[in-house]
PDB file of C-alpha atoms in Angstrom:
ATOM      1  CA  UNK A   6     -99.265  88.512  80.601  1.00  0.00           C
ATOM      2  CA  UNK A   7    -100.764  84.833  79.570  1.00  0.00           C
ATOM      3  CA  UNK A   8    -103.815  86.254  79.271  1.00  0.00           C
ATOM      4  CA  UNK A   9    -103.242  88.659  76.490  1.00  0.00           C
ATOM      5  CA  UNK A  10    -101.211  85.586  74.434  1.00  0.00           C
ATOM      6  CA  UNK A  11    -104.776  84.151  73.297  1.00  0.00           C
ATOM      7  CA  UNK A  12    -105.740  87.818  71.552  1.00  0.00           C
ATOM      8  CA  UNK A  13    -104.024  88.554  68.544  1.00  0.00           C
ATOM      9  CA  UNK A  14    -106.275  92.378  68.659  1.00  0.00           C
ATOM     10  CA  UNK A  15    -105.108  92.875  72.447  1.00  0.00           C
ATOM     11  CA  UNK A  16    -102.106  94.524  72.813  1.00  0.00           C
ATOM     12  CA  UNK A  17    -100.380  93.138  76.174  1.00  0.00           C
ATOM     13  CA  UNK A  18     -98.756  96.281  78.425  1.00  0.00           C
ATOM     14  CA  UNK A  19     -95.446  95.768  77.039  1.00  0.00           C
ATOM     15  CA  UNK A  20     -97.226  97.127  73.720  1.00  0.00           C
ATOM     16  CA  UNK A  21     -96.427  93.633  71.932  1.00  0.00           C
ATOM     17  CA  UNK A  22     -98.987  91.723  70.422  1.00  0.00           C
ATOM     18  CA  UNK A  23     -97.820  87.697  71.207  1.00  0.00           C
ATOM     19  CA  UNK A  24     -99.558  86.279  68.552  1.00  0.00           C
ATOM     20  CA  UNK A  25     -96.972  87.568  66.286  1.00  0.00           C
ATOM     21  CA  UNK A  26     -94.349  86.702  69.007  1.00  0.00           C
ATOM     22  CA  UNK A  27     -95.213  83.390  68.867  1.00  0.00           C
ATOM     23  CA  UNK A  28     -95.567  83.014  64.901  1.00  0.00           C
ATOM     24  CA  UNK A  29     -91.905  84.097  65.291  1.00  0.00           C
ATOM     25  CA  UNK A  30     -91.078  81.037  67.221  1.00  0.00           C
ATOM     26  CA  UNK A  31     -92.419  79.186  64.747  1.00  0.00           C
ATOM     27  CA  UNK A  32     -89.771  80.951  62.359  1.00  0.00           C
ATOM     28  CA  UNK A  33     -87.198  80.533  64.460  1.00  0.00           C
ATOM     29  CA  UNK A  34     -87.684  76.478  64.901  1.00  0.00           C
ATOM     30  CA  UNK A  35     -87.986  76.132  60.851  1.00  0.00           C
ATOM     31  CA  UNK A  36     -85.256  75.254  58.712  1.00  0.00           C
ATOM     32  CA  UNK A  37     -82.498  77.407  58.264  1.00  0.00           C
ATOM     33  CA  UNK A  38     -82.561  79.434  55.086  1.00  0.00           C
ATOM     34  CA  UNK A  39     -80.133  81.423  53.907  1.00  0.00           C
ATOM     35  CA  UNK A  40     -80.168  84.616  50.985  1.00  0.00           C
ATOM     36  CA  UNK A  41     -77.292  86.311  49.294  1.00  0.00           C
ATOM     37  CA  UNK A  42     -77.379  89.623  46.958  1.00  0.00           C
ATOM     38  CA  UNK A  43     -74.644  89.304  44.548  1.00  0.00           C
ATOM     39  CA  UNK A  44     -73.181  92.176  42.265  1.00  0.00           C
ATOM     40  CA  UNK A  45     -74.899  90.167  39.392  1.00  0.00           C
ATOM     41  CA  UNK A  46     -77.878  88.727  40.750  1.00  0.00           C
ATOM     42  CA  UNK A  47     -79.355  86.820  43.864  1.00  0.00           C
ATOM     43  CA  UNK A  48     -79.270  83.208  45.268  1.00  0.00           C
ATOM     44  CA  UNK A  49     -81.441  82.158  47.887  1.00  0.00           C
ATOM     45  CA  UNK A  50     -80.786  78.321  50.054  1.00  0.00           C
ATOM     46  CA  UNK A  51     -82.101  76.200  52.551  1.00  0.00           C
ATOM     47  CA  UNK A  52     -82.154  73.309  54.557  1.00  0.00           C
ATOM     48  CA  UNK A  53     -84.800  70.538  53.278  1.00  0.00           C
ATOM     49  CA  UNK A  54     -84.961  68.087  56.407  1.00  0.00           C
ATOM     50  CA  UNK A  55     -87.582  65.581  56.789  1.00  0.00           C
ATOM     51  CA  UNK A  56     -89.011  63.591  60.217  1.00  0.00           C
ATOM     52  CA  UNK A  57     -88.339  60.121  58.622  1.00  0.00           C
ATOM     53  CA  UNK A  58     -86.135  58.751  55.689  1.00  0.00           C
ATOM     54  CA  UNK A  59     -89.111  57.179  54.340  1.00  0.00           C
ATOM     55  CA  UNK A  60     -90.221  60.057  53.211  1.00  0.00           C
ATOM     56  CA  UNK A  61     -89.438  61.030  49.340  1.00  0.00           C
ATOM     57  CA  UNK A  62     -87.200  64.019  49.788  1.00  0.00           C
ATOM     58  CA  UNK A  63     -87.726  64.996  45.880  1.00  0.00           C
ATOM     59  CA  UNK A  64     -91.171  65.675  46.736  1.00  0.00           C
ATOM     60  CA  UNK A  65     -90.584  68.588  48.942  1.00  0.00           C
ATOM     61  CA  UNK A  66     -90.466  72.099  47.858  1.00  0.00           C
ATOM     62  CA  UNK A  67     -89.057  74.666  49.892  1.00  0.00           C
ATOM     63  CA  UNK A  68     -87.825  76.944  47.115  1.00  0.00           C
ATOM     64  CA  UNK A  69     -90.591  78.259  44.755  1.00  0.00           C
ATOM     65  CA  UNK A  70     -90.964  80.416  41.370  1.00  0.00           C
ATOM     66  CA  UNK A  71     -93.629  83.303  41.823  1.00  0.00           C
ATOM     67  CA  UNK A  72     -92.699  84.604  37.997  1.00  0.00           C
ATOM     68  CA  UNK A  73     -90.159  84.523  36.092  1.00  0.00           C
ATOM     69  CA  UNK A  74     -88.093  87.069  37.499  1.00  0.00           C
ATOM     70  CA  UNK A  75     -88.770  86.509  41.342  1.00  0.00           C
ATOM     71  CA  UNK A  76     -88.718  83.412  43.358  1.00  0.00           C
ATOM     72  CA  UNK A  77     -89.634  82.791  47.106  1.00  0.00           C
ATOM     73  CA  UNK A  78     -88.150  80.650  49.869  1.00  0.00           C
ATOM     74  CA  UNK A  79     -89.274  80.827  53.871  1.00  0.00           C
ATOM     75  CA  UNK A  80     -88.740  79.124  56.897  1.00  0.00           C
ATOM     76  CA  UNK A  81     -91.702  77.934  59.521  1.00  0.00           C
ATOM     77  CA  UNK A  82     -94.891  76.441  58.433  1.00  0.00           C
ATOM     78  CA  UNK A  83     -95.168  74.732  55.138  1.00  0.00           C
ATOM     79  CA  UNK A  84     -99.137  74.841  54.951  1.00  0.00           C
ATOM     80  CA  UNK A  85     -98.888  78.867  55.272  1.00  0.00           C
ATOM     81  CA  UNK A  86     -95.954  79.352  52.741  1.00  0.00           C
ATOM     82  CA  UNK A  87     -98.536  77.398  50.491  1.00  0.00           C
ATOM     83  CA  UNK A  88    -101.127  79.869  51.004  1.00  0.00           C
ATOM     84  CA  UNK A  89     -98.747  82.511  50.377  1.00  0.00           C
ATOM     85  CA  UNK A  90     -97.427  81.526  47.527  1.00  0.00           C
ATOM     86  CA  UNK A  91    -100.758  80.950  46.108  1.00  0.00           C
ATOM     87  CA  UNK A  92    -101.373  84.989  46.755  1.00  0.00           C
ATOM     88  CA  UNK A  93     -98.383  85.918  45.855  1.00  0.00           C
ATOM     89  CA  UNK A  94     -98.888  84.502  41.982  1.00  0.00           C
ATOM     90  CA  UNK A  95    -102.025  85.354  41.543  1.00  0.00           C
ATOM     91  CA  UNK A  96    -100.667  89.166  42.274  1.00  0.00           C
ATOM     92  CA  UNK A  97     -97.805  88.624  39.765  1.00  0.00           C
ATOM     93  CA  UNK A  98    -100.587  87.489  37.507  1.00  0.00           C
ATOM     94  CA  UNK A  99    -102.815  90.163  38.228  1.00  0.00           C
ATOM     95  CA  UNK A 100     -99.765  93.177  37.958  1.00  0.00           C
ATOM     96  CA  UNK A 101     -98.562  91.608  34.121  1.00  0.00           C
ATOM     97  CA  UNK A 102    -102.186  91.395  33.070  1.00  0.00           C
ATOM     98  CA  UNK A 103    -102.418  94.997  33.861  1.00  0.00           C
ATOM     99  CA  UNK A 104     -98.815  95.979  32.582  1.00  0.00           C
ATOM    100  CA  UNK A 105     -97.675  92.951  30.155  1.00  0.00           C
ATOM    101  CA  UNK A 106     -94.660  92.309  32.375  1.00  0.00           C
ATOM    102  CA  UNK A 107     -93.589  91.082  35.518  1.00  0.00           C
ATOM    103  CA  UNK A 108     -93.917  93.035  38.686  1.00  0.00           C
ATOM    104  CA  UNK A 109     -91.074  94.905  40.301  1.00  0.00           C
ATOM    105  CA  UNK A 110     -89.757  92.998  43.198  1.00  0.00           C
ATOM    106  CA  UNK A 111     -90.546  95.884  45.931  1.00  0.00           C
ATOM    107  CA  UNK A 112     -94.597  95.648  44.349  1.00  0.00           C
ATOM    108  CA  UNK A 113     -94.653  92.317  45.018  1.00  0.00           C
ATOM    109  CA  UNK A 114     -92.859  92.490  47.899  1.00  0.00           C
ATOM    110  CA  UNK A 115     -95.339  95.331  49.959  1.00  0.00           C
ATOM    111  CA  UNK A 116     -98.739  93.919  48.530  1.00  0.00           C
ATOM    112  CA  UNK A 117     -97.235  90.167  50.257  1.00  0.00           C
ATOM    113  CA  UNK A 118     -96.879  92.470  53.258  1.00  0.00           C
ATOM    114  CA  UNK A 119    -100.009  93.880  53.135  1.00  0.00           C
ATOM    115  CA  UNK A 120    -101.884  90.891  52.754  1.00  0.00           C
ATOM    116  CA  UNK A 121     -99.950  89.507  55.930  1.00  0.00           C
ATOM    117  CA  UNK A 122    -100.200  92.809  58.053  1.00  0.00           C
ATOM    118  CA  UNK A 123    -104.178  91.938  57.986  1.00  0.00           C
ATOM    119  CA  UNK A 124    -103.593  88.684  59.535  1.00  0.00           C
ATOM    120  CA  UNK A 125    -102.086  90.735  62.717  1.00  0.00           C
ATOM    121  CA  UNK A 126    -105.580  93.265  63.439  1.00  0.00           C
ATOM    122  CA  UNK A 127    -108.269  91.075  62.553  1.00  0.00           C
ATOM    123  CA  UNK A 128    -110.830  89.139  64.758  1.00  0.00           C
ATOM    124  CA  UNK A 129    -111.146  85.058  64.128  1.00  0.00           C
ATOM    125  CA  UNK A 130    -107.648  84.667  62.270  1.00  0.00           C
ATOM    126  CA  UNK A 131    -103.950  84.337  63.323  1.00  0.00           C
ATOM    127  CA  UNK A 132    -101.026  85.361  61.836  1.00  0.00           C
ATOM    128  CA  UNK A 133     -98.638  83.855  59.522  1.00  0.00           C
ATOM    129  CA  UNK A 134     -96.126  81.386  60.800  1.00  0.00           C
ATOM    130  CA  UNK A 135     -93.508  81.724  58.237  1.00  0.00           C
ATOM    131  CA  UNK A 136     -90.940  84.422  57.324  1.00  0.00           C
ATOM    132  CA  UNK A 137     -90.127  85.243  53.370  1.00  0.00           C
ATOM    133  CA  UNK A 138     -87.371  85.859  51.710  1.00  0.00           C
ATOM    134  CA  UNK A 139     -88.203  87.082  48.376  1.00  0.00           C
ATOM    135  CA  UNK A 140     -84.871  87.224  45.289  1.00  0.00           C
ATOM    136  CA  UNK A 141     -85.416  88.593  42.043  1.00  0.00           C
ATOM    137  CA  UNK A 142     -83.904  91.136  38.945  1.00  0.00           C
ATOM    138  CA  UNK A 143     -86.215  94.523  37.965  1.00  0.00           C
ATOM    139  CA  UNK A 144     -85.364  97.610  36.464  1.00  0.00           C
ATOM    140  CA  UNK A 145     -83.375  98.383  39.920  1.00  0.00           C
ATOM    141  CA  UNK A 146     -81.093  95.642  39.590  1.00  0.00           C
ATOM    142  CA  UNK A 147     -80.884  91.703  42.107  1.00  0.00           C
ATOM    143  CA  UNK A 148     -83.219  92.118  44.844  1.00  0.00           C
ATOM    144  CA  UNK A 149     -83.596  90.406  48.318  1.00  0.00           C
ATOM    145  CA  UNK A 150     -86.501  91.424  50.207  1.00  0.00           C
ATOM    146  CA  UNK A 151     -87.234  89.598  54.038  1.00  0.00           C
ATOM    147  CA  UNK A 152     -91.075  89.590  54.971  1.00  0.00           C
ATOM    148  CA  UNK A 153     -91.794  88.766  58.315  1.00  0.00           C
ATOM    149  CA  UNK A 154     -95.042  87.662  59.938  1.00  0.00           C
ATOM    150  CA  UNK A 155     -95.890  91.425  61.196  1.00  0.00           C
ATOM    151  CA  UNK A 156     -96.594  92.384  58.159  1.00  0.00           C
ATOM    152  CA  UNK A 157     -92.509  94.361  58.480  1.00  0.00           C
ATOM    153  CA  UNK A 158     -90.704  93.779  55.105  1.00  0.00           C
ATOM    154  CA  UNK A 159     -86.528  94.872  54.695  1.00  0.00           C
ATOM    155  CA  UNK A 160     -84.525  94.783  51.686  1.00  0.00           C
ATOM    156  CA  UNK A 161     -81.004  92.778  52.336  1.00  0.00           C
ATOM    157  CA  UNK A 162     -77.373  92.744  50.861  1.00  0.00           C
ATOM    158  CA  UNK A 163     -77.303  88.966  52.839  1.00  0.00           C
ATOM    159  CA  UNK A 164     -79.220  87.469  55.251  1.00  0.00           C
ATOM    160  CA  UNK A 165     -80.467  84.097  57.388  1.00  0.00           C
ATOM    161  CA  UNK A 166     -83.598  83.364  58.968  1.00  0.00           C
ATOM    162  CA  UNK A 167     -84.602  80.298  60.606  1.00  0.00           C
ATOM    163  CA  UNK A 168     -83.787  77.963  63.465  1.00  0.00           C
ATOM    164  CA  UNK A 169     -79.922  78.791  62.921  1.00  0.00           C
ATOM    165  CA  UNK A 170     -79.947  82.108  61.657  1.00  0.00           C
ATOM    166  CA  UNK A 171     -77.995  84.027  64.551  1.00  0.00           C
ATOM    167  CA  UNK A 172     -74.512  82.097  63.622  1.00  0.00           C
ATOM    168  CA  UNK A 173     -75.293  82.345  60.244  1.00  0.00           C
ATOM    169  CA  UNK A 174     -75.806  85.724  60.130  1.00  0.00           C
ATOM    170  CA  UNK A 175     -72.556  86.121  61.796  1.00  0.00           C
ATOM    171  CA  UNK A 176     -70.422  84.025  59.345  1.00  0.00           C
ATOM    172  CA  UNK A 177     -71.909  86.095  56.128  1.00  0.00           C
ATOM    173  CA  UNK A 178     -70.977  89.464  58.169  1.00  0.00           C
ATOM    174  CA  UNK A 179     -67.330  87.962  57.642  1.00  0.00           C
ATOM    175  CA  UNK A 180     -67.907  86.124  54.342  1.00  0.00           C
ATOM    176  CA  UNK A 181     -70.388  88.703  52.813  1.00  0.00           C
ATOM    177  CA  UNK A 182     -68.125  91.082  49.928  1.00  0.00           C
ATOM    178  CA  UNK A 183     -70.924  93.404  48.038  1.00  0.00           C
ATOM    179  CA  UNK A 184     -68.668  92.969  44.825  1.00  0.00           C
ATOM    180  CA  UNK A 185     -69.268  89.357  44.921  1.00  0.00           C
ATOM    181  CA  UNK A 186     -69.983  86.929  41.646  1.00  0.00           C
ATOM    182  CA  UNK A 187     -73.603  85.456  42.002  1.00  0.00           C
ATOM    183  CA  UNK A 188     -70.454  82.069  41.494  1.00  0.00           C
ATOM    184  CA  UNK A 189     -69.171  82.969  45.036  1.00  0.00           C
ATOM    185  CA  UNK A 190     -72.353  83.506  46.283  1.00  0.00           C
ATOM    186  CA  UNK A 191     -74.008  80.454  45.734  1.00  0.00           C
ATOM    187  CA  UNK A 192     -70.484  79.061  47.125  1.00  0.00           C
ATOM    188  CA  UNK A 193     -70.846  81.093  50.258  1.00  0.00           C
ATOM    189  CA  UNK A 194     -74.619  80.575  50.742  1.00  0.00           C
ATOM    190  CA  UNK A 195     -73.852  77.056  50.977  1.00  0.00           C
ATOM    191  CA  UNK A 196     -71.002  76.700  53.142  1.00  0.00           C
ATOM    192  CA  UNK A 197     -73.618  79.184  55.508  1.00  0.00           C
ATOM    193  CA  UNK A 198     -76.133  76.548  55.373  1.00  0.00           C
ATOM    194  CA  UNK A 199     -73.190  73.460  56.568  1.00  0.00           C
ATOM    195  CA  UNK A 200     -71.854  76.076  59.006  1.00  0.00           C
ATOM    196  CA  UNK A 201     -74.647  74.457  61.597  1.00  0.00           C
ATOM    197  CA  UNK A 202     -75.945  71.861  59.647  1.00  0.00           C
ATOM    198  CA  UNK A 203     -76.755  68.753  61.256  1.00  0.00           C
ATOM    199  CA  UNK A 204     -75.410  65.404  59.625  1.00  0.00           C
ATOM    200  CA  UNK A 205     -73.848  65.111  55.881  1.00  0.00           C
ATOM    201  CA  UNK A 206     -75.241  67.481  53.661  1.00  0.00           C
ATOM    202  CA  UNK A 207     -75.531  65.834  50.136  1.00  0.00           C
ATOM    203  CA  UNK A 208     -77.515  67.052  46.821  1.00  0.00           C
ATOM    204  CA  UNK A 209     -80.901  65.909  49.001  1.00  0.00           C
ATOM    205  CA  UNK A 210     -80.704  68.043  51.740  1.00  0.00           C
ATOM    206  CA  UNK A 211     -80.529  71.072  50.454  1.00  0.00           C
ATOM    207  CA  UNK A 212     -81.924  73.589  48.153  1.00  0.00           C
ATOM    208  CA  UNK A 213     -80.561  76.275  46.179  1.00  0.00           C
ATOM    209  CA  UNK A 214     -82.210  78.997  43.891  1.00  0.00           C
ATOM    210  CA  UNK A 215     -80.890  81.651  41.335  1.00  0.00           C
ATOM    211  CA  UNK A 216     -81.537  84.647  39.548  1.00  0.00           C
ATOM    212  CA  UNK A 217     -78.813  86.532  37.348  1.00  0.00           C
ATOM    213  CA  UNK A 218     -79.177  89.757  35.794  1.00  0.00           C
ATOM    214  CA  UNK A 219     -77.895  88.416  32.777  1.00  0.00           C
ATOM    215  CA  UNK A 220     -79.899  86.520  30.658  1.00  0.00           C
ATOM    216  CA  UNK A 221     -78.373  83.352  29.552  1.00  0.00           C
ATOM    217  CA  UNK A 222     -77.988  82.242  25.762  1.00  0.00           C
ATOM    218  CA  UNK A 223     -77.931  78.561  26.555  1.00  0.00           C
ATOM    219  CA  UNK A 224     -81.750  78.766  27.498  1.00  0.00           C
ATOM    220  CA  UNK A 225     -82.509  81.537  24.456  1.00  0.00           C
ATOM    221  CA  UNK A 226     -83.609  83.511  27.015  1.00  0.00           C
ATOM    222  CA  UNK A 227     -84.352  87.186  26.967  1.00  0.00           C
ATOM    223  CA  UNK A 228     -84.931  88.289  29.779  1.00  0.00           C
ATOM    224  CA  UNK A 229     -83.609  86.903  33.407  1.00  0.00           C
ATOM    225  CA  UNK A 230     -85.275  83.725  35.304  1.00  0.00           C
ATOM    226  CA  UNK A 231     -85.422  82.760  38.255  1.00  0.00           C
ATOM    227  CA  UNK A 232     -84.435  78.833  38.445  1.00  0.00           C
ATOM    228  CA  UNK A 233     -83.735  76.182  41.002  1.00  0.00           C
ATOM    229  CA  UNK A 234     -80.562  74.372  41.056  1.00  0.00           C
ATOM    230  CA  UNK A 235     -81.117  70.586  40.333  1.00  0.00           C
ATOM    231  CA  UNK A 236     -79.512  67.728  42.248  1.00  0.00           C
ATOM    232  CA  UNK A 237     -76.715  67.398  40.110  1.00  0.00           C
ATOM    233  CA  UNK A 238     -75.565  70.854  39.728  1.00  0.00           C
ATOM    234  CA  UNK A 239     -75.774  70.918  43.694  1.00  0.00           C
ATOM    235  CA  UNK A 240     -73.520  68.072  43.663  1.00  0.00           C
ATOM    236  CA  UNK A 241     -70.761  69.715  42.408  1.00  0.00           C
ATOM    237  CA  UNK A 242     -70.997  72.935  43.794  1.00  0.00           C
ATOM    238  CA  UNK A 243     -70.620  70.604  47.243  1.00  0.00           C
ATOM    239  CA  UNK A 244     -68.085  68.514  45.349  1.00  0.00           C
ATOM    240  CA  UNK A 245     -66.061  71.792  44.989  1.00  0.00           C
ATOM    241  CA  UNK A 246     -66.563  72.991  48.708  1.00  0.00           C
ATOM    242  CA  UNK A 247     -65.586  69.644  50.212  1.00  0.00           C
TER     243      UNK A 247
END
């Protein structure tokens, strides 16, 4: 079956392609990430590990804003999430000029798909070695959308891909309650992440984004957006779960 690992166009006799088994692995050996639908919007959280601690941890960006009303986080390779990302807001860009508004998040969500789908039937190129999970409001209400390398998107009420995903999963089948505050979610999507988290988890090692369906006043905003958590604010959600 080797043979048939070095064609991503050859389907082996199982009827799997192992490129996209092995972009998978790569999934499965990134950091854990972790996202939760609540009744009032969505939070999505990961790990943010480096190789050395002279690296600046600030730098790195693991959660991202697509538009204002949908943000992105993955787990795998960092160079393709880049690419992605790149794609995906130049789509947002291209649905608002068309519309004057931000794209629903199931658009986005299926063109992303698309565009990674062609990366599993053509000659010369190799899949994507990341996994997506997409959170956002629209006209239907929070949103969490999971794209995997295949090109396979699912929409989600909770879940955890990643190098620790399997127990994770399990502990937000017990924790997960669909009538949930986007409050008790972020709470829950973090104690998730320290469920099989290696070392102390501090306001560093972790990142955490939101989106609520209502609008807050604070900001003057009008409309929902999607916004990552700083430092601080992580510190006392941890502060609180200790």
């Amino acid at each position: 079956m080797d043979r048939y690992s070095f064609s991503l166009t050859t389907f082996a006799p199982n009827g799997k392609l192992l490129q996209i088994e092995h972009a998978l692995a790569a999934v499965g050996n990134g950091s854990t990430t972790v996202g939760i639908k609540a009744a009032n919007g969505v939070v999505i959280a990961t790990e943010k590990k480096t190789g050395s601690s002279l690296i600046e941890v600030s730098s790195l960006q693991h959660i991202v804003k697509v538009c204002d009303t949908i943000g992105m986080v993955y787990s795998g390779m960092g160079p393709d999430f880049r690419v992605l990302v790149t794609s995906a807001r130049k789509m947002a860009q291209k649905y608002r000029l068309i519309y004057m508004e931000d794209p629903p998040v199931r658009i986005l969500v299926k063109e992303l798909a698309g565009l990674m789908q062609e990366f599993t039937q053509s000659g010369g190129v190799r899949p994507f070695g990341v996994s997506l999970l997409l959170a956002g409001v629209d006209d239907r209400g929070p949103n969490l959308y999971q794209v995997d390398p295949s090109g396979s998107y699912f929409p989600w009420k909770a879940t955890s891909i990643g190098k620790n995903m399997v127990n994770a999963k399990t502990f937000l089948e017990k924790r997960y309650n669909g009538d949930m505050e986007l409050e008790d979610a972020v709470h829950t999507a973090i104690l998730t992440l320290k469920e099989g988290f290696e070392g102390q988890m501090t306001e560093q090692s972790i990142d955490v984004g939101i989106i609520s369906t209502i609008p807050s006043a604070q900001a003057g905003e009008s409309t929902p957006v999607f916004s990552c958590l700083s430092p601080s604010e992580i510190k006392d959600y941890l502060s609180n779960i200790a």
